[in-house]
Tab-separated table of C-alpha atoms and ligand atoms in Angstrom:
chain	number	residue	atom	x	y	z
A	683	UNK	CA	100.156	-18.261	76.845
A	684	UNK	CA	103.386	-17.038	78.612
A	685	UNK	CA	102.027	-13.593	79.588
A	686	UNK	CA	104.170	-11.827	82.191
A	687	UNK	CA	101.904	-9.178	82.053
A	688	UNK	CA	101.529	-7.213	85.842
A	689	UNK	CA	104.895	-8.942	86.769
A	690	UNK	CA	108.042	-6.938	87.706
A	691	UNK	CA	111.492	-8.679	86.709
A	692	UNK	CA	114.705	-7.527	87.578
A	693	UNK	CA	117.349	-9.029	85.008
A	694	UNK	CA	120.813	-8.443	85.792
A	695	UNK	CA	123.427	-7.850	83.320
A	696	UNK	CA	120.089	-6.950	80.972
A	697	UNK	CA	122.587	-3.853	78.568
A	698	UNK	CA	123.883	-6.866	76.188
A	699	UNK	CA	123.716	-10.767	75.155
A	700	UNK	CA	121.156	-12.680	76.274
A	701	UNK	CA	119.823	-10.591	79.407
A	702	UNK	CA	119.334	-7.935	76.919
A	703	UNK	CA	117.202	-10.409	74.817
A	704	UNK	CA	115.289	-11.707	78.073
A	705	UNK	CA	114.701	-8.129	79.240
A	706	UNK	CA	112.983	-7.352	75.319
A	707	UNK	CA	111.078	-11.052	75.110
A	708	UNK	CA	109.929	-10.205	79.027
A	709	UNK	CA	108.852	-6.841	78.345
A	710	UNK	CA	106.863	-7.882	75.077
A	711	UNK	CA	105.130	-10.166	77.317
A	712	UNK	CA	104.346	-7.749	79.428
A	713	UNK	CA	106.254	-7.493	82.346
A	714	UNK	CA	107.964	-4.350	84.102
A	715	UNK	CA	111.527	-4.668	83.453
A	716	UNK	CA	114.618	-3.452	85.853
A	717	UNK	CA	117.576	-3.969	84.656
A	718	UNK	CA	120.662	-4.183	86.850
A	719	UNK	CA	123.862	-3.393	85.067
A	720	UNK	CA	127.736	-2.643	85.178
A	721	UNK	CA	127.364	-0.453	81.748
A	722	UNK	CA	124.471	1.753	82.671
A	723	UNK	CA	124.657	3.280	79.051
A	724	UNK	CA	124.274	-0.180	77.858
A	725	UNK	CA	121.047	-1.085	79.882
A	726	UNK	CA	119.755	2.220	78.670
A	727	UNK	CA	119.969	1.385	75.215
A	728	UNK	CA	117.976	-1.636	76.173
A	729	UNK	CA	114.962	0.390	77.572
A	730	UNK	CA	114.966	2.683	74.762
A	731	UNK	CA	114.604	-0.233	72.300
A	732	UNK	CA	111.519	-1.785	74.963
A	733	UNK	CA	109.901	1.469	75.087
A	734	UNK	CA	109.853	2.247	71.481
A	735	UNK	CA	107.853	-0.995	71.533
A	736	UNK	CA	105.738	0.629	74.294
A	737	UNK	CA	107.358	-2.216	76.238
A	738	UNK	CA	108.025	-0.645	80.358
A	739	UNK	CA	111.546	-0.573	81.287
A	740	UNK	CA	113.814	0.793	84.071
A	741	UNK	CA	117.722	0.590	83.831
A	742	UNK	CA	119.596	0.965	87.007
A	743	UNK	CA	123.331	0.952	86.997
A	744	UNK	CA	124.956	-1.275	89.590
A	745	UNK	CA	127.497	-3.725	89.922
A	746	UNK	CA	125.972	-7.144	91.286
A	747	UNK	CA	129.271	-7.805	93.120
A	748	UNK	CA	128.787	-4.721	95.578
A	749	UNK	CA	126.217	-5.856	98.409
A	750	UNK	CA	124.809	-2.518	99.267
A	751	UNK	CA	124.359	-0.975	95.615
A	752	UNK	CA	122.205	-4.332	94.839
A	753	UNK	CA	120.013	-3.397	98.187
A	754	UNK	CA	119.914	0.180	97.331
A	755	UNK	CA	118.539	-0.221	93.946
A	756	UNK	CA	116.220	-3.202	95.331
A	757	UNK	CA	114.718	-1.040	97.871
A	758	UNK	CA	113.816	1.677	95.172
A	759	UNK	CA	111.683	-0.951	92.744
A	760	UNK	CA	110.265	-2.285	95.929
A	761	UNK	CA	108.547	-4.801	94.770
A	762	UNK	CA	109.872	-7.994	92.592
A	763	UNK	CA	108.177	-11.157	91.147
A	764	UNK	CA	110.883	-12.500	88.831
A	765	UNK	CA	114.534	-12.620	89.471
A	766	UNK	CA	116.922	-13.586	86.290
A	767	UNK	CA	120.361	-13.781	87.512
A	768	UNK	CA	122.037	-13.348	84.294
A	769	UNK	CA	125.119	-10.950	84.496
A	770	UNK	CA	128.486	-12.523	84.660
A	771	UNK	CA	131.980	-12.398	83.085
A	772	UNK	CA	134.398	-14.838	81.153
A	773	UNK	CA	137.822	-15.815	82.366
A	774	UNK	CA	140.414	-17.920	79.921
A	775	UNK	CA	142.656	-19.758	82.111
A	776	UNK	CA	143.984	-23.067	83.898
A	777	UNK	CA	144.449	-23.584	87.892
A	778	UNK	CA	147.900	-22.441	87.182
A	779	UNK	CA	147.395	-19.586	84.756
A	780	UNK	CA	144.750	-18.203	86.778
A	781	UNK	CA	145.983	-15.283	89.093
A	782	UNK	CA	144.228	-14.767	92.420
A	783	UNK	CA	143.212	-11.356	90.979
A	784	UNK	CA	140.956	-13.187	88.235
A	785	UNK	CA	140.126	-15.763	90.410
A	786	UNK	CA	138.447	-13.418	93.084
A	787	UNK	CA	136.699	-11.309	90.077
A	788	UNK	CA	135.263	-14.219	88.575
A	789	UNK	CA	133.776	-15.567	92.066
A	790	UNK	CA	133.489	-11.484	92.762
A	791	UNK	CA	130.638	-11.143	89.848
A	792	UNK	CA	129.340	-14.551	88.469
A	793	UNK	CA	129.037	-16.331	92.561
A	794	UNK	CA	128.559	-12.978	94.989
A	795	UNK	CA	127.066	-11.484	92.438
A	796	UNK	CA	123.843	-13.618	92.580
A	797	UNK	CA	123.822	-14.811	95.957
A	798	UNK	CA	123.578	-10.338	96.624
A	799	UNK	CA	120.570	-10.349	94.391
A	800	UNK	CA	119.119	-13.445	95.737
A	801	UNK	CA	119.496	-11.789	99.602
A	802	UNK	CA	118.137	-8.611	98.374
A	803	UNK	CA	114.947	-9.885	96.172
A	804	UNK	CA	113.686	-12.881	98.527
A	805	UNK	CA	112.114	-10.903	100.373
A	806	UNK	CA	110.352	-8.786	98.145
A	807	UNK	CA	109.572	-12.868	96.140
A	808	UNK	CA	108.055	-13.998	99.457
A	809	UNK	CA	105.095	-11.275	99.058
A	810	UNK	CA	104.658	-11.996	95.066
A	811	UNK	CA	102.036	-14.674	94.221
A	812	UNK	CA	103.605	-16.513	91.568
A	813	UNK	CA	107.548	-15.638	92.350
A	814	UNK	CA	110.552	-17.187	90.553
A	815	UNK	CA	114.159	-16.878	89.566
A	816	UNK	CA	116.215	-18.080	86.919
A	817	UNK	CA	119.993	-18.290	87.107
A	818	UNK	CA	122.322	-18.366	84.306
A	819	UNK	CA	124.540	-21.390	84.892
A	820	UNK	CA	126.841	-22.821	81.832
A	821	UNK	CA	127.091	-26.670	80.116
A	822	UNK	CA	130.814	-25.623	81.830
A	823	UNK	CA	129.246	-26.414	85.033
A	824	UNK	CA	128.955	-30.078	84.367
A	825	UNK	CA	131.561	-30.794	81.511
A	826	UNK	CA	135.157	-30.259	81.205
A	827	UNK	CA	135.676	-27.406	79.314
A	828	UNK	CA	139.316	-26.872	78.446
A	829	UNK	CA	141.069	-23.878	80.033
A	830	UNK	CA	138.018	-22.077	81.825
A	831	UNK	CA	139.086	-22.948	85.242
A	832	UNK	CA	137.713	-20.584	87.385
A	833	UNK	CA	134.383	-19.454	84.796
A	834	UNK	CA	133.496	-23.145	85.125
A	835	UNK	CA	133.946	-23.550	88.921
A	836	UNK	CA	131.691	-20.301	89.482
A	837	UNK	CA	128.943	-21.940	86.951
A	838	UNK	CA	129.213	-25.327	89.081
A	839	UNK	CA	128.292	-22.758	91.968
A	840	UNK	CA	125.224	-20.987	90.119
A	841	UNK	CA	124.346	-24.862	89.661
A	842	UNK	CA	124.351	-25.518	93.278
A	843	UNK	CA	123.060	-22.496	94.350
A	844	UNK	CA	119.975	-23.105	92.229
A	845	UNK	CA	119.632	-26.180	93.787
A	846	UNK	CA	119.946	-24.765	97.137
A	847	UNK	CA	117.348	-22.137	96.663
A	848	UNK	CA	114.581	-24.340	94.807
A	849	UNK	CA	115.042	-26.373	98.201
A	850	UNK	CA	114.811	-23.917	101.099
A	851	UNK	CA	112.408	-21.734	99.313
A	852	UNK	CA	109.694	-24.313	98.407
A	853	UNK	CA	107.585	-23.256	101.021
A	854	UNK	CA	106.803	-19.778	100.273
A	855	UNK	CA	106.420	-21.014	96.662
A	856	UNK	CA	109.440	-19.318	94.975
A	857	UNK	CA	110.729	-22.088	92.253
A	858	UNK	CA	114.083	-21.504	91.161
A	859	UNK	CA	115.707	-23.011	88.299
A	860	UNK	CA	118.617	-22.720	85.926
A	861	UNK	CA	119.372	-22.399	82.353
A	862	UNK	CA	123.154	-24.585	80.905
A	863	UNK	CA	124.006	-22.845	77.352
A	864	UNK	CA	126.471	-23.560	75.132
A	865	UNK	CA	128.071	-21.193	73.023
A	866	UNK	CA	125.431	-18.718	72.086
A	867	UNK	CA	126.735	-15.435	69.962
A	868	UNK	CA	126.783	-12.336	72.227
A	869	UNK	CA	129.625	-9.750	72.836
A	870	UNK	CA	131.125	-11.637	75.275
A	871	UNK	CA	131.916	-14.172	72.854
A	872	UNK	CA	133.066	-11.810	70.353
A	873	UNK	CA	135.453	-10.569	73.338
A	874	UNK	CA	137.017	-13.156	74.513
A	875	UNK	CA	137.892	-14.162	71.203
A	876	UNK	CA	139.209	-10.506	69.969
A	877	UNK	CA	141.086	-10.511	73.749
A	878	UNK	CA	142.467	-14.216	73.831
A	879	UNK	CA	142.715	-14.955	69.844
A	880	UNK	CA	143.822	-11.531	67.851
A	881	UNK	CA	144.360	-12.568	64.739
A	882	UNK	CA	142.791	-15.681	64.657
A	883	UNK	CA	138.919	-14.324	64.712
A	884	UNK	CA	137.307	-16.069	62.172
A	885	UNK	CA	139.112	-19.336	62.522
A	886	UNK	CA	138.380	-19.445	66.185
A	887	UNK	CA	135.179	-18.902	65.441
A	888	UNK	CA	134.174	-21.360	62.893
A	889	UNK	CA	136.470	-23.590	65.153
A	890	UNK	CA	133.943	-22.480	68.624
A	891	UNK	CA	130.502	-22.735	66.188
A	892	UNK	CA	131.162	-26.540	65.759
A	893	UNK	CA	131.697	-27.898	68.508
A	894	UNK	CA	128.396	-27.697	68.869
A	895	UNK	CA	127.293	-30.982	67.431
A	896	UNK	CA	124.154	-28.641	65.651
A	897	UNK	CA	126.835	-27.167	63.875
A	898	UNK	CA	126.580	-23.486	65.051
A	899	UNK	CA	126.206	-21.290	68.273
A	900	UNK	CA	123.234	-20.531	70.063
A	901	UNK	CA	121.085	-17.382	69.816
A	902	UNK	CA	120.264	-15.212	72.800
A	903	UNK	CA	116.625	-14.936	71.052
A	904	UNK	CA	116.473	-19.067	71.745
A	905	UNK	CA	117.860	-18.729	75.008
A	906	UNK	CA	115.433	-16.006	75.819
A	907	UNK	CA	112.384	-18.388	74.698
A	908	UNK	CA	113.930	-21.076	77.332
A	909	UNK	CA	113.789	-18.122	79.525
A	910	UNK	CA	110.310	-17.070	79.621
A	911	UNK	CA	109.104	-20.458	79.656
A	912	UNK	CA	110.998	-21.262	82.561
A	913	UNK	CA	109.558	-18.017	84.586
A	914	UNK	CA	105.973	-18.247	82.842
A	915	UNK	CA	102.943	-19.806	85.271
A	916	UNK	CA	103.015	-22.214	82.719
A	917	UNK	CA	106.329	-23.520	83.829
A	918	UNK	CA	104.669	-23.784	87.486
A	919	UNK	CA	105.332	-27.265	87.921
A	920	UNK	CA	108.999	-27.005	87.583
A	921	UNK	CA	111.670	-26.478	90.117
A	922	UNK	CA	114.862	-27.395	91.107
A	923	UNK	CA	116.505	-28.156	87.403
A	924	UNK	CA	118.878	-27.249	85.363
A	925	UNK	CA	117.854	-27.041	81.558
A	926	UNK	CA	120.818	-27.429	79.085
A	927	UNK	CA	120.393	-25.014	75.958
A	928	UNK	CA	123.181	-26.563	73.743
A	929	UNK	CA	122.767	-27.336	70.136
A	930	UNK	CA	123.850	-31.181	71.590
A	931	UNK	CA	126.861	-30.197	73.221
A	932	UNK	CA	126.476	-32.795	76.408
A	933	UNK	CA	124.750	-35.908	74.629
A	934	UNK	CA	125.992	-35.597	71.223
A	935	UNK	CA	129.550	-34.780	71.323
A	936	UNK	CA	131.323	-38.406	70.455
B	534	NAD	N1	127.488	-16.396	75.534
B	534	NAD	C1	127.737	-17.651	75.859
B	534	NAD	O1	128.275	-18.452	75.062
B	534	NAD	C2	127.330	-18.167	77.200
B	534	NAD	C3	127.323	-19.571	77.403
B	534	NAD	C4	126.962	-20.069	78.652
B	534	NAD	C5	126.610	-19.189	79.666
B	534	NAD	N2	126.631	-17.848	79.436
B	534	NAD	C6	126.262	-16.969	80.552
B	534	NAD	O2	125.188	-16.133	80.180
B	534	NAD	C7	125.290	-14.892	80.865
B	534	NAD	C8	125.207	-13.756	79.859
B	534	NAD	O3	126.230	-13.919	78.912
B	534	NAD	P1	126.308	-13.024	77.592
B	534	NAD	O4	127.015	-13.873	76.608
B	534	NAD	O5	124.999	-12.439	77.258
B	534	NAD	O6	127.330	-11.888	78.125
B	534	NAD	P2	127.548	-10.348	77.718
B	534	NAD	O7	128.947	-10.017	78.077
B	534	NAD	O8	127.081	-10.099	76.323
B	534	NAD	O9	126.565	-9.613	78.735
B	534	NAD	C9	126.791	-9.680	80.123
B	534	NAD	C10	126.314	-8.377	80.737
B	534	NAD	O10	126.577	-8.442	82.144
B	534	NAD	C11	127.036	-7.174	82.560
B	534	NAD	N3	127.858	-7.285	83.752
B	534	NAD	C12	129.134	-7.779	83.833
B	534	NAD	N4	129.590	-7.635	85.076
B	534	NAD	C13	128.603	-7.059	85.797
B	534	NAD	C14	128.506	-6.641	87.149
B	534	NAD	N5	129.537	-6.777	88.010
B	534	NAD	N6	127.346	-6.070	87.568
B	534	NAD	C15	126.311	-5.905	86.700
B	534	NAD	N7	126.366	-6.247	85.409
B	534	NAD	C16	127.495	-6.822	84.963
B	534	NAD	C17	127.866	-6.653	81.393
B	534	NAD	O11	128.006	-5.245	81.443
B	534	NAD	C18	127.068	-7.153	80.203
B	534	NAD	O12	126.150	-6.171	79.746
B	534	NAD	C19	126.609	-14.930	81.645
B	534	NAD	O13	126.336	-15.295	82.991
B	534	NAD	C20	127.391	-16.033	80.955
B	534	NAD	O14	128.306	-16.654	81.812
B	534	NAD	C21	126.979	-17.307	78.232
């Protein structure tokens, strides 16, 4: 079950987190794996660790918020049967703390950012047989999360978007779905922490780890999991959803 094998999958934001565990677990399944990525030394590191699994692995270094790098790099693989729109960044901030700056990098990488990888792969999705894409949305997309103004609007986007897609694309059989974490431990928890709490770390921490009602964050290995389920032929009956990854974050909380 859950082979990928013979499928290429472009995973952006694949050098860290959980796109660099999706872009291991996809590889060990058998797909061909192009990673997209701001920090091309990071996505390199990546393919070294697939191929010394004799995993395949390409890493191309791009940033998803720049139209014609994404279409350069997509007309070099050619060919694409999975699409895992994973890269984005964090922002700390309320509508009035928020400067346009940040605002317009936020929309910039997490919103552009997959709509230019959706333009440049549907295409190449429409010739695949079994073709699919999987966005990375957030539980911030649907619940109140205190000071992430702008990181929660774009994830209320990514939630639309896949909504948008799974719609207007059911005809040439792409399904596109998306994946709600909570907190799951990566670097970019780890930075917005060092960058918004210096000194408070490890109370921050403990402080972020339970409000998950499971008591902890999230892996990127468990995320991954959700991940190639959700772009799997087994999976071929689902489209148009939004899967929640979140230790009981929505339900359980109260
Ligand atoms: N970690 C969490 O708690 C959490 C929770 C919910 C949703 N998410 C979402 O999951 C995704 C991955 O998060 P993560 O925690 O693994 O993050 P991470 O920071 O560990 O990894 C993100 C990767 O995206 C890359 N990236 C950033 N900007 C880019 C750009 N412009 N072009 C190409 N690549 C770029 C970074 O270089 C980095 O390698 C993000 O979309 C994030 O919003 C994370």
């Amino acid at each position: 079950m859950f082979s990928l094998e013979g499928k290429i999958a472009i995973v952006t934001g694949g050098g860290s987190g959980i796109g660099k565990a999706i872009s291991i677990l996809f590889a060990r399944q058998g797909a061909d794996v192009h990673i997209i990525e701001l920090n091309a030394d990071a996505a390199e590191e990546t393919v070294i660790e697939i191929q010394k699994n004799n995993g395949k692995a390409y890493a191309h270094g791009c940033d998803v918020s720049n139209q014609n790098q994404v279409l350069d790099i997509f007309y070099q693989i050619g060919a694409a049967d999975i699409l895992v729109n994973n890269a984005g960044i964090a922002h700390i901030g309320k509508a009035d703390t928020t400067s346009e700056e940040d605002f317009d990098k936020v929309f910039a990488v997490n919103v552009k950012g997959a709509y230019n990888t959706l333009f440049a792969a549907i295409p190449f999705l429409k010739k695949s047989e079994s073709p699919v894409i999987l966005n990375m949305a957030s539980i911030a997309a649907v619940v109140g999360i205190a000071d992430r103004f702008a990181y929660s609007m774009s994830k209320g986007a990514i939630y639309a978007m896949t909504m948008s897609v799974a719609r207007d694309y059911l005809e040439d059989g792409i399904r596109c779905n998306s994946i709600s974490p909570a907190r799951v431990h990566t670097p970019f928890v780890d930075g917005f922490i060092a960058k918004n709490y210096a000194g408070q770390e490890e109370e921050v921490f403990a402080r972020l780890s339970q409000s998950q009602p499971i008591g902890r964050m999230g892996k990127p290995e468990e995320v991954a999991a959700l991940a190639l389920y959700l772009c799997a032929e087994e999976s071929g009956f689902i489209t148009g959803n939004d899967y929640p990854i979140d230790g009981g974050f929505i339900k359980l909380n109260n």
